PDB file of C-alpha atoms in Angstrom:
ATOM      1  CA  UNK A   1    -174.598  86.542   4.020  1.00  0.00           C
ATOM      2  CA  UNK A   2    -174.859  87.661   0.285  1.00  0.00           C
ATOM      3  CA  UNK A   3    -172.440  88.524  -1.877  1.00  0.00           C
ATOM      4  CA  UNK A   4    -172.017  92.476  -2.214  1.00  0.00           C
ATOM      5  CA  UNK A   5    -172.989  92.558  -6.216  1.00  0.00           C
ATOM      6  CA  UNK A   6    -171.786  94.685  -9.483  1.00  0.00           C
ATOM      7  CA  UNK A   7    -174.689  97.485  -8.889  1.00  0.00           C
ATOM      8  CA  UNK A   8    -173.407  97.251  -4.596  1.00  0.00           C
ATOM      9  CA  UNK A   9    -170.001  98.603  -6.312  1.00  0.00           C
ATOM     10  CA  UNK A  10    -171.425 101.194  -8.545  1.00  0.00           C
ATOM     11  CA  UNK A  11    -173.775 102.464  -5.471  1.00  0.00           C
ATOM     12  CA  UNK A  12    -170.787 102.985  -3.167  1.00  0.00           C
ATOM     13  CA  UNK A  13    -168.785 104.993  -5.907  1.00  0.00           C
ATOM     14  CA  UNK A  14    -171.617 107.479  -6.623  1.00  0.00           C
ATOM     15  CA  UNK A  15    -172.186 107.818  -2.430  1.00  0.00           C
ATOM     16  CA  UNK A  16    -168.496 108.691  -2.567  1.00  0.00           C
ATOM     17  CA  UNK A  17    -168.524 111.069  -5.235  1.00  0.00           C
ATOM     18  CA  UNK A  18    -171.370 112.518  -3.726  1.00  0.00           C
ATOM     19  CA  UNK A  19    -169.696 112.896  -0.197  1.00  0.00           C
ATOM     20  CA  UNK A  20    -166.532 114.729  -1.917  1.00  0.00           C
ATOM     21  CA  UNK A  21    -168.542 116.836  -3.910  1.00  0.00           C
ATOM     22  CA  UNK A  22    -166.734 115.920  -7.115  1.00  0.00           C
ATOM     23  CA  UNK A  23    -168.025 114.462 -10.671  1.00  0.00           C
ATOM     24  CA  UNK A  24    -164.630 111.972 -10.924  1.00  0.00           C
ATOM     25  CA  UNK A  25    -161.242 110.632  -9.049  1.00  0.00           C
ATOM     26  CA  UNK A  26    -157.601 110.055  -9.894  1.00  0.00           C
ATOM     27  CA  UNK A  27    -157.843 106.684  -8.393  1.00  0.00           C
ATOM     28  CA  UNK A  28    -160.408 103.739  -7.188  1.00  0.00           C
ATOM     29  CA  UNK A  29    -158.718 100.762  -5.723  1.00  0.00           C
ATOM     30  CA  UNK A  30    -160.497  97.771  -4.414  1.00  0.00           C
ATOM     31  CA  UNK A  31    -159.049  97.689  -0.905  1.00  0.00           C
ATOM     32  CA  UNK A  32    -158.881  94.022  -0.190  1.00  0.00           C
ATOM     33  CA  UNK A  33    -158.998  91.049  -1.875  1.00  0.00           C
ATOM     34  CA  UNK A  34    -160.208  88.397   0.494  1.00  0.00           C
ATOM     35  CA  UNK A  35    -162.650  90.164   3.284  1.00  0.00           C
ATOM     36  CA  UNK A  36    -163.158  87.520   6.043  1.00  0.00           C
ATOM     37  CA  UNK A  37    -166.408  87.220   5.423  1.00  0.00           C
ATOM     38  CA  UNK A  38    -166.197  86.218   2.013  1.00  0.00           C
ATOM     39  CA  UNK A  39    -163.374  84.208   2.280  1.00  0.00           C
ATOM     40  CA  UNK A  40    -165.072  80.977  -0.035  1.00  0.00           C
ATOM     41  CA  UNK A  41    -166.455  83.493  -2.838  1.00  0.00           C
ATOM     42  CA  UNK A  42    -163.928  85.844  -2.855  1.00  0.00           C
ATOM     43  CA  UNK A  43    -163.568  85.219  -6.649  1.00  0.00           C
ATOM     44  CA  UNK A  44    -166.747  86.173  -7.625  1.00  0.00           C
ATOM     45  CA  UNK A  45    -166.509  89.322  -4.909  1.00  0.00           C
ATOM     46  CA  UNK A  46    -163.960  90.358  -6.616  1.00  0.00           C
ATOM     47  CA  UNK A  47    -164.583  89.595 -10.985  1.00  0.00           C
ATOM     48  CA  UNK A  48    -168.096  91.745  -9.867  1.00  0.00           C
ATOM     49  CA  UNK A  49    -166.514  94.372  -8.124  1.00  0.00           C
ATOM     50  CA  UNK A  50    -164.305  94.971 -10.947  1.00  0.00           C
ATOM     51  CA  UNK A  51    -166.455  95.015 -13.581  1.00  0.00           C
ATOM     52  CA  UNK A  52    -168.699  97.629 -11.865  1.00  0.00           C
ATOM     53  CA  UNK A  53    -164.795  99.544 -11.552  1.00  0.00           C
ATOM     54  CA  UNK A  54    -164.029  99.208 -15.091  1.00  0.00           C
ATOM     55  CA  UNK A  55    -167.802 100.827 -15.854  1.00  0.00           C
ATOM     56  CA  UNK A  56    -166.756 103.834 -13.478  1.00  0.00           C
ATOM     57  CA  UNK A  57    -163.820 103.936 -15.437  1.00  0.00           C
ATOM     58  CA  UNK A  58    -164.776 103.621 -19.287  1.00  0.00           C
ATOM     59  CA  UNK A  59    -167.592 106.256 -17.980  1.00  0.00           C
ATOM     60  CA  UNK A  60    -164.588 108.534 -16.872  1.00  0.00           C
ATOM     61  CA  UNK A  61    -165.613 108.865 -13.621  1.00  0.00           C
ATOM     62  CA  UNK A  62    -162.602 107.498 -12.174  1.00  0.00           C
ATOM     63  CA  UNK A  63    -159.347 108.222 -14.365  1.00  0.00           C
ATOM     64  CA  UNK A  64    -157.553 104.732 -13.382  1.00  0.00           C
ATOM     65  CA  UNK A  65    -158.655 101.572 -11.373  1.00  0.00           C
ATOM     66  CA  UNK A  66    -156.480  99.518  -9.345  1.00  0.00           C
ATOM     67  CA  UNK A  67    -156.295  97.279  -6.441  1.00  0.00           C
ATOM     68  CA  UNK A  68    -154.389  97.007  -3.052  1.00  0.00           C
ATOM     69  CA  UNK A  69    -153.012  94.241  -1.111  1.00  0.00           C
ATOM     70  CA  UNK A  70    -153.695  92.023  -4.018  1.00  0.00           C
ATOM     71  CA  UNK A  71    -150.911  89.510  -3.963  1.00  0.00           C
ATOM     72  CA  UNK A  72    -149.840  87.040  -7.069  1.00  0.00           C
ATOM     73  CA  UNK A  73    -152.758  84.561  -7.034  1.00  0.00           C
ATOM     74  CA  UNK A  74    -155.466  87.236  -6.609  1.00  0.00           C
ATOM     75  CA  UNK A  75    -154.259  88.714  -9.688  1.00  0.00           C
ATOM     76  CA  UNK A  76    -154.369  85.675 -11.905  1.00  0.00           C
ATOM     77  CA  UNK A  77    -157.785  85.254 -10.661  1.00  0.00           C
ATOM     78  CA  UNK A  78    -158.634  88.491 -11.599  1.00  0.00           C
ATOM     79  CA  UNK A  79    -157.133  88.362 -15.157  1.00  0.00           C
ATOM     80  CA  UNK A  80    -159.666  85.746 -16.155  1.00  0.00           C
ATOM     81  CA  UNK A  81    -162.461  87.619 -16.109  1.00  0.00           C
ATOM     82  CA  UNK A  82    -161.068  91.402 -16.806  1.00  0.00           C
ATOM     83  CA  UNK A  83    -160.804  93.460 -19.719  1.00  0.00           C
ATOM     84  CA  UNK A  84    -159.221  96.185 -18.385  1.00  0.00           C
ATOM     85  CA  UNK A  85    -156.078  95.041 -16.540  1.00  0.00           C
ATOM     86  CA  UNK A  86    -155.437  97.316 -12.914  1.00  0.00           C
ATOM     87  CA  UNK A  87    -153.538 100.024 -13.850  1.00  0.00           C
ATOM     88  CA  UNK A  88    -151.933 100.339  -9.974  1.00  0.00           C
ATOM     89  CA  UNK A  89    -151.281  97.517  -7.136  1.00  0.00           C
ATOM     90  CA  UNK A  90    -150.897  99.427  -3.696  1.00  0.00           C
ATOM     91  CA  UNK A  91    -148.918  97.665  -1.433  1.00  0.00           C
ATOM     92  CA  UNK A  92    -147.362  97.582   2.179  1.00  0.00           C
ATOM     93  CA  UNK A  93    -143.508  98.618   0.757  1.00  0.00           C
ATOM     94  CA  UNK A  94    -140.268 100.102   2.154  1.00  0.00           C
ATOM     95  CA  UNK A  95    -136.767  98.948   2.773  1.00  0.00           C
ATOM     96  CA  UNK A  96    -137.760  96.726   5.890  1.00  0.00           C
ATOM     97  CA  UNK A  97    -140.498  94.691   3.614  1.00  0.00           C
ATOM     98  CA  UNK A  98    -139.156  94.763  -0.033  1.00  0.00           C
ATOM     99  CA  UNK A  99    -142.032  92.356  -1.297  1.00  0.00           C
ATOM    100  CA  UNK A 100    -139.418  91.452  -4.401  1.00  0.00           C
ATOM    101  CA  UNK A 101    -141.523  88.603  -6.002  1.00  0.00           C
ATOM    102  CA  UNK A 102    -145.006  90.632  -5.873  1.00  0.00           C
ATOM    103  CA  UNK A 103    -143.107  94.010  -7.400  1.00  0.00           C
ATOM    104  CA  UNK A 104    -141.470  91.807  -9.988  1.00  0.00           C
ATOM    105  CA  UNK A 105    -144.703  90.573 -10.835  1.00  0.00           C
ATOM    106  CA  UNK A 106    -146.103  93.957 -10.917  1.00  0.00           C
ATOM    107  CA  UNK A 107    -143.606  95.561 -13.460  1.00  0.00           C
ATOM    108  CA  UNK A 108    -143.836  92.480 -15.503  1.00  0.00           C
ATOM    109  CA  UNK A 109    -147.636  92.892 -16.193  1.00  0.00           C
ATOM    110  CA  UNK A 110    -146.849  96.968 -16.411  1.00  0.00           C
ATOM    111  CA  UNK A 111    -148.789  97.351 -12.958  1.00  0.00           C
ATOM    112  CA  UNK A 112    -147.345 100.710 -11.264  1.00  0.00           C
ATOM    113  CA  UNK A 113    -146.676  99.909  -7.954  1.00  0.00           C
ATOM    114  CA  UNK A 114    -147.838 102.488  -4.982  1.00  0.00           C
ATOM    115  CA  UNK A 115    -145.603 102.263  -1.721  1.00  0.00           C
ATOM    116  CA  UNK A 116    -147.689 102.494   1.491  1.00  0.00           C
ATOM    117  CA  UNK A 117    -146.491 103.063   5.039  1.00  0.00           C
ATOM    118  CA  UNK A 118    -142.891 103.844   2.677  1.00  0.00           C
ATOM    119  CA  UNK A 119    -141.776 104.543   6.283  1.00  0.00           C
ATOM    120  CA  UNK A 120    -142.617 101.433   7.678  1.00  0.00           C
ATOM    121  CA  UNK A 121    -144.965 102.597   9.984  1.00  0.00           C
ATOM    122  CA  UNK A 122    -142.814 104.444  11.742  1.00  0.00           C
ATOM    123  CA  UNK A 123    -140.492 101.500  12.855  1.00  0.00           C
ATOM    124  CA  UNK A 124    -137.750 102.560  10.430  1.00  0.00           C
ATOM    125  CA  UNK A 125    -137.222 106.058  11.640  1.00  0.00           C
ATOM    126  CA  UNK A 126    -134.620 105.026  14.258  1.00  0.00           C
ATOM    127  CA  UNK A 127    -132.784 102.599  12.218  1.00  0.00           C
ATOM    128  CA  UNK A 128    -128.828 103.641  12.627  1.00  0.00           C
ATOM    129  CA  UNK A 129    -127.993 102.703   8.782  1.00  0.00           C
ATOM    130  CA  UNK A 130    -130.711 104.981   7.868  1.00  0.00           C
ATOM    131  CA  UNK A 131    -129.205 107.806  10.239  1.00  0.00           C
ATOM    132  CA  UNK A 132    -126.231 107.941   8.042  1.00  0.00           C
ATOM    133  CA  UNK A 133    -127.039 108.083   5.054  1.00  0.00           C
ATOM    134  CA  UNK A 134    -129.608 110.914   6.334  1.00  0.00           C
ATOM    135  CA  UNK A 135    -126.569 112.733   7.980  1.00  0.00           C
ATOM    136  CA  UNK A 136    -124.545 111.918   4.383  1.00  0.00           C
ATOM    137  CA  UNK A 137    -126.664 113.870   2.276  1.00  0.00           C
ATOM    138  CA  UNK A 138    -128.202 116.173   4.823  1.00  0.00           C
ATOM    139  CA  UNK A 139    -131.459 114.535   4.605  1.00  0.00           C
ATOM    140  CA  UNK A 140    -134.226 113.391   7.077  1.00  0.00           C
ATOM    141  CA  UNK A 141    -134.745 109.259   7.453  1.00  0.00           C
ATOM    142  CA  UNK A 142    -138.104 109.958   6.127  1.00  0.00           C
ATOM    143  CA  UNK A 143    -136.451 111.826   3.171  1.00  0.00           C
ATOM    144  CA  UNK A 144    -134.307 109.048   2.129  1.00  0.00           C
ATOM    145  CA  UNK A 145    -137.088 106.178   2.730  1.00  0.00           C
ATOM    146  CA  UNK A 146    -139.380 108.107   0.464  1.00  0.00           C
ATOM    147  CA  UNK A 147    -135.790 108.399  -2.146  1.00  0.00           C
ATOM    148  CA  UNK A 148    -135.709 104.969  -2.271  1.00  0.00           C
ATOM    149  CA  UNK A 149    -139.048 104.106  -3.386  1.00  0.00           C
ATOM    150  CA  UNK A 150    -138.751 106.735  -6.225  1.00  0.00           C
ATOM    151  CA  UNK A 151    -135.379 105.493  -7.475  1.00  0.00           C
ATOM    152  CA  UNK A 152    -137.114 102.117  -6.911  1.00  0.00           C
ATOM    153  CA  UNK A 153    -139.715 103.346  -9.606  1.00  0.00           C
ATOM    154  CA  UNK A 154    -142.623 102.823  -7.089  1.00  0.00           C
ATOM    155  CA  UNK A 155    -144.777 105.526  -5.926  1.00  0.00           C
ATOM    156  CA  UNK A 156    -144.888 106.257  -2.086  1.00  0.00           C
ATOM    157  CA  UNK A 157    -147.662 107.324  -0.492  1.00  0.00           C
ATOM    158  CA  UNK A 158    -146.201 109.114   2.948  1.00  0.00           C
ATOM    159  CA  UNK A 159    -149.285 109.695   5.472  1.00  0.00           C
ATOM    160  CA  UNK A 160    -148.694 112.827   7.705  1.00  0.00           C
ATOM    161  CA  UNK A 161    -151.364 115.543   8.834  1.00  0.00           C
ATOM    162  CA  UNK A 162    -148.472 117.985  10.033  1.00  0.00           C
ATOM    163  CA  UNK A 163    -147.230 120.714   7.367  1.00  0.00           C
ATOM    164  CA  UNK A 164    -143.912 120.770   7.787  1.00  0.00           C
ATOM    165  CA  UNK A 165    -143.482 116.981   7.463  1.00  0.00           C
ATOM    166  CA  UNK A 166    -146.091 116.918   4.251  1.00  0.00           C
ATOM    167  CA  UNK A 167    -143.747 120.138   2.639  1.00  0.00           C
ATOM    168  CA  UNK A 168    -140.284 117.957   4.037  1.00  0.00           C
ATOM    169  CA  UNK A 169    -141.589 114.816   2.154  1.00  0.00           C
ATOM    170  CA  UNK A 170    -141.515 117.060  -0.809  1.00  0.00           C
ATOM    171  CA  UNK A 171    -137.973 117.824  -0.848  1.00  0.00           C
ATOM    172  CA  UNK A 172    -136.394 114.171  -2.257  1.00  0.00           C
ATOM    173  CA  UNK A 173    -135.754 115.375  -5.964  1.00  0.00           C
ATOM    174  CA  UNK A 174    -132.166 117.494  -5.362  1.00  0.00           C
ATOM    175  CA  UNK A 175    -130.046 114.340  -4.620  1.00  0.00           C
ATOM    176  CA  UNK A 176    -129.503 110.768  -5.221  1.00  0.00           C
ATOM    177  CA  UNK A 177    -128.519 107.591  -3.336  1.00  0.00           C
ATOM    178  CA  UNK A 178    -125.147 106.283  -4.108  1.00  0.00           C
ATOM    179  CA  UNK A 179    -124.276 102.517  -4.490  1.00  0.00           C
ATOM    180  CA  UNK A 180    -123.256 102.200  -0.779  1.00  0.00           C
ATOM    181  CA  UNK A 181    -126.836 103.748   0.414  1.00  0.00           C
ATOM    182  CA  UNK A 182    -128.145 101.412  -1.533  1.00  0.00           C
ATOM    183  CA  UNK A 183    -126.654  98.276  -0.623  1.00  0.00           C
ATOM    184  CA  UNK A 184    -127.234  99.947   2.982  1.00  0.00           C
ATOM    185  CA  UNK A 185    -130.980  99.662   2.167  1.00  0.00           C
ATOM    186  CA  UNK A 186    -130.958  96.458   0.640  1.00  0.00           C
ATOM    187  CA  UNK A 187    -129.496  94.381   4.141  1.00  0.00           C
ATOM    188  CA  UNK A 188    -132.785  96.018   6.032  1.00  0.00           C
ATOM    189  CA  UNK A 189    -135.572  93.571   4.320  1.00  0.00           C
ATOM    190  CA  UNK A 190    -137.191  91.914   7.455  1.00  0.00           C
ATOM    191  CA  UNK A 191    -137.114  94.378   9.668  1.00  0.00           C
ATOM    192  CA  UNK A 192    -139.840  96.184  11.364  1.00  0.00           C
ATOM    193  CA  UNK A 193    -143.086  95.933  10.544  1.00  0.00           C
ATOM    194  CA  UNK A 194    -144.089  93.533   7.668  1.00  0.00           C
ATOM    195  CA  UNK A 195    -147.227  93.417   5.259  1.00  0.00           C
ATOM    196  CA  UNK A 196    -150.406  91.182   6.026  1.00  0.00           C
ATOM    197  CA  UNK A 197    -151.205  87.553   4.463  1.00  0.00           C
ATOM    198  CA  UNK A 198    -155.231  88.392   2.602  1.00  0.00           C
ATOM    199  CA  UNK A 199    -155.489  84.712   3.276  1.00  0.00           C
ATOM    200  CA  UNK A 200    -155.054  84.505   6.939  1.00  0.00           C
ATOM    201  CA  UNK A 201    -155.939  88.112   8.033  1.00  0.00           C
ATOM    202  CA  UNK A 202    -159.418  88.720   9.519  1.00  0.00           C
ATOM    203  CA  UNK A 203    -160.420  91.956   7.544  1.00  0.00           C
ATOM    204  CA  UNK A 204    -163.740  93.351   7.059  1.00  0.00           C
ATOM    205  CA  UNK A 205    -163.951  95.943   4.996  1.00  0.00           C
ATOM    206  CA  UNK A 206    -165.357  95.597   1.567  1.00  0.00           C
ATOM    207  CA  UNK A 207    -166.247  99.063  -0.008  1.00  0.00           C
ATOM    208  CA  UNK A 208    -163.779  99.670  -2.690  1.00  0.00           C
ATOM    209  CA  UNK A 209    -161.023 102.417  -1.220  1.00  0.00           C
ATOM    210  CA  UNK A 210    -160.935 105.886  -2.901  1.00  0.00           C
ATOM    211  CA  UNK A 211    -158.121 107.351  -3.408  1.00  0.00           C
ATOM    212  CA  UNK A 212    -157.642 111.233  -3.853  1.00  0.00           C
ATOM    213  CA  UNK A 213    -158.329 113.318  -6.658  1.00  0.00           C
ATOM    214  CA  UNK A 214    -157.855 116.917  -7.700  1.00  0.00           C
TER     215      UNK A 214
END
């Protein structure tokens, strides 16, 4: 199978833009670093893919580049060959997976860290630690998951198609968590759902992942 190329990259950006109707984004992200089927060239996948993304960008077309699910070692791989350094590493986050050695790494190479599934897909909603401290501040769960990745300095990305939860998920900027909700939220690493290994999971998809734009 050949390798998706640099002018691959820059093909599936303009089919995008074209799609949306729109002359740039807020955000392009390489979804993936290691697709399955590339698994033994994912280096060069990746150092082509990027340079086509920082093109897109220096053109303006996209207004920062990123990547998600990158993990420590894809990001050393790509800093040998970039000259623009990722501006945003989305990641599987929340309480229940705090992913402490990949966000360290993140802030220390001034990468802004994006929080998806903040909720933990779900699995955290019925968590009784998280109950009180909802009930404490007169919050929703959601509410106080999507707190804590703001205090946290990350960026959480909430996914919800109903109104009222998309307009509730708003509503996190008129209180604060206290010491004890914190160390509340610190004993719930591990549980519920955790993020995926790029090395050992099977994924296909390759197309760089577009992110929304206004």
């Amino acid at each position: 199978m050949s390798l998706p190329s640099y002018d691959d990259t820059l093909h599936a950006f303009e089919d995008s833009l074209t799609r949306l109707g729109l002359d740039y984004v807020d955000l392009y992200l390489i979804h993936w670093p290691i697709p399955i089927e590339y698994s033994d060239r994912w280096q060069q996948l990746n150092a082509d893919s990027w340079r086509a993304m920082e093109k897109i960008y220096h053109d303006g077309r996209a207004r920062a580049i990123g990547v998600s699910n990158f993990r420590e070692k894809h990001l050393d791989e790509l800093a040998k060959t970039q000259t623009v350094a990722p501006m945003v590493n989305q990641i599987f986050l929340n309480p229940g997976d705090q992913e402490k050695s990949l966000v360290a790494y993140d802030q220390e190479h001034n990468l802004l860290t994006e929080a998806y599934s903040p909720l933990g897909t779900g699995q955290l909603l019925h968590v009784p630690e998280l109950a009180k401290i909802a009930e404490k501040h007169g919050k929703s769960v959601p509410q106080i998951l999507i707190r804590w990745s703001l205090e946290k300095g990350y960026l959480p990305l909430p996914k919800s198609v109903h109104k009222a939860y998309i307009q509730a998920n708003t509503e996190v900027f008129d209180f604060e968590l206290d010491d004890d909700d914190l160390a509340l939220l610190a004993k719930l690493d591990g549980k519920g759902a955790q993020h995926q290994d790029p090395d050992t999971n099977t994924y296909r998809h390759v197309v760089p992942f577009l992110s929304k734009s206004k």
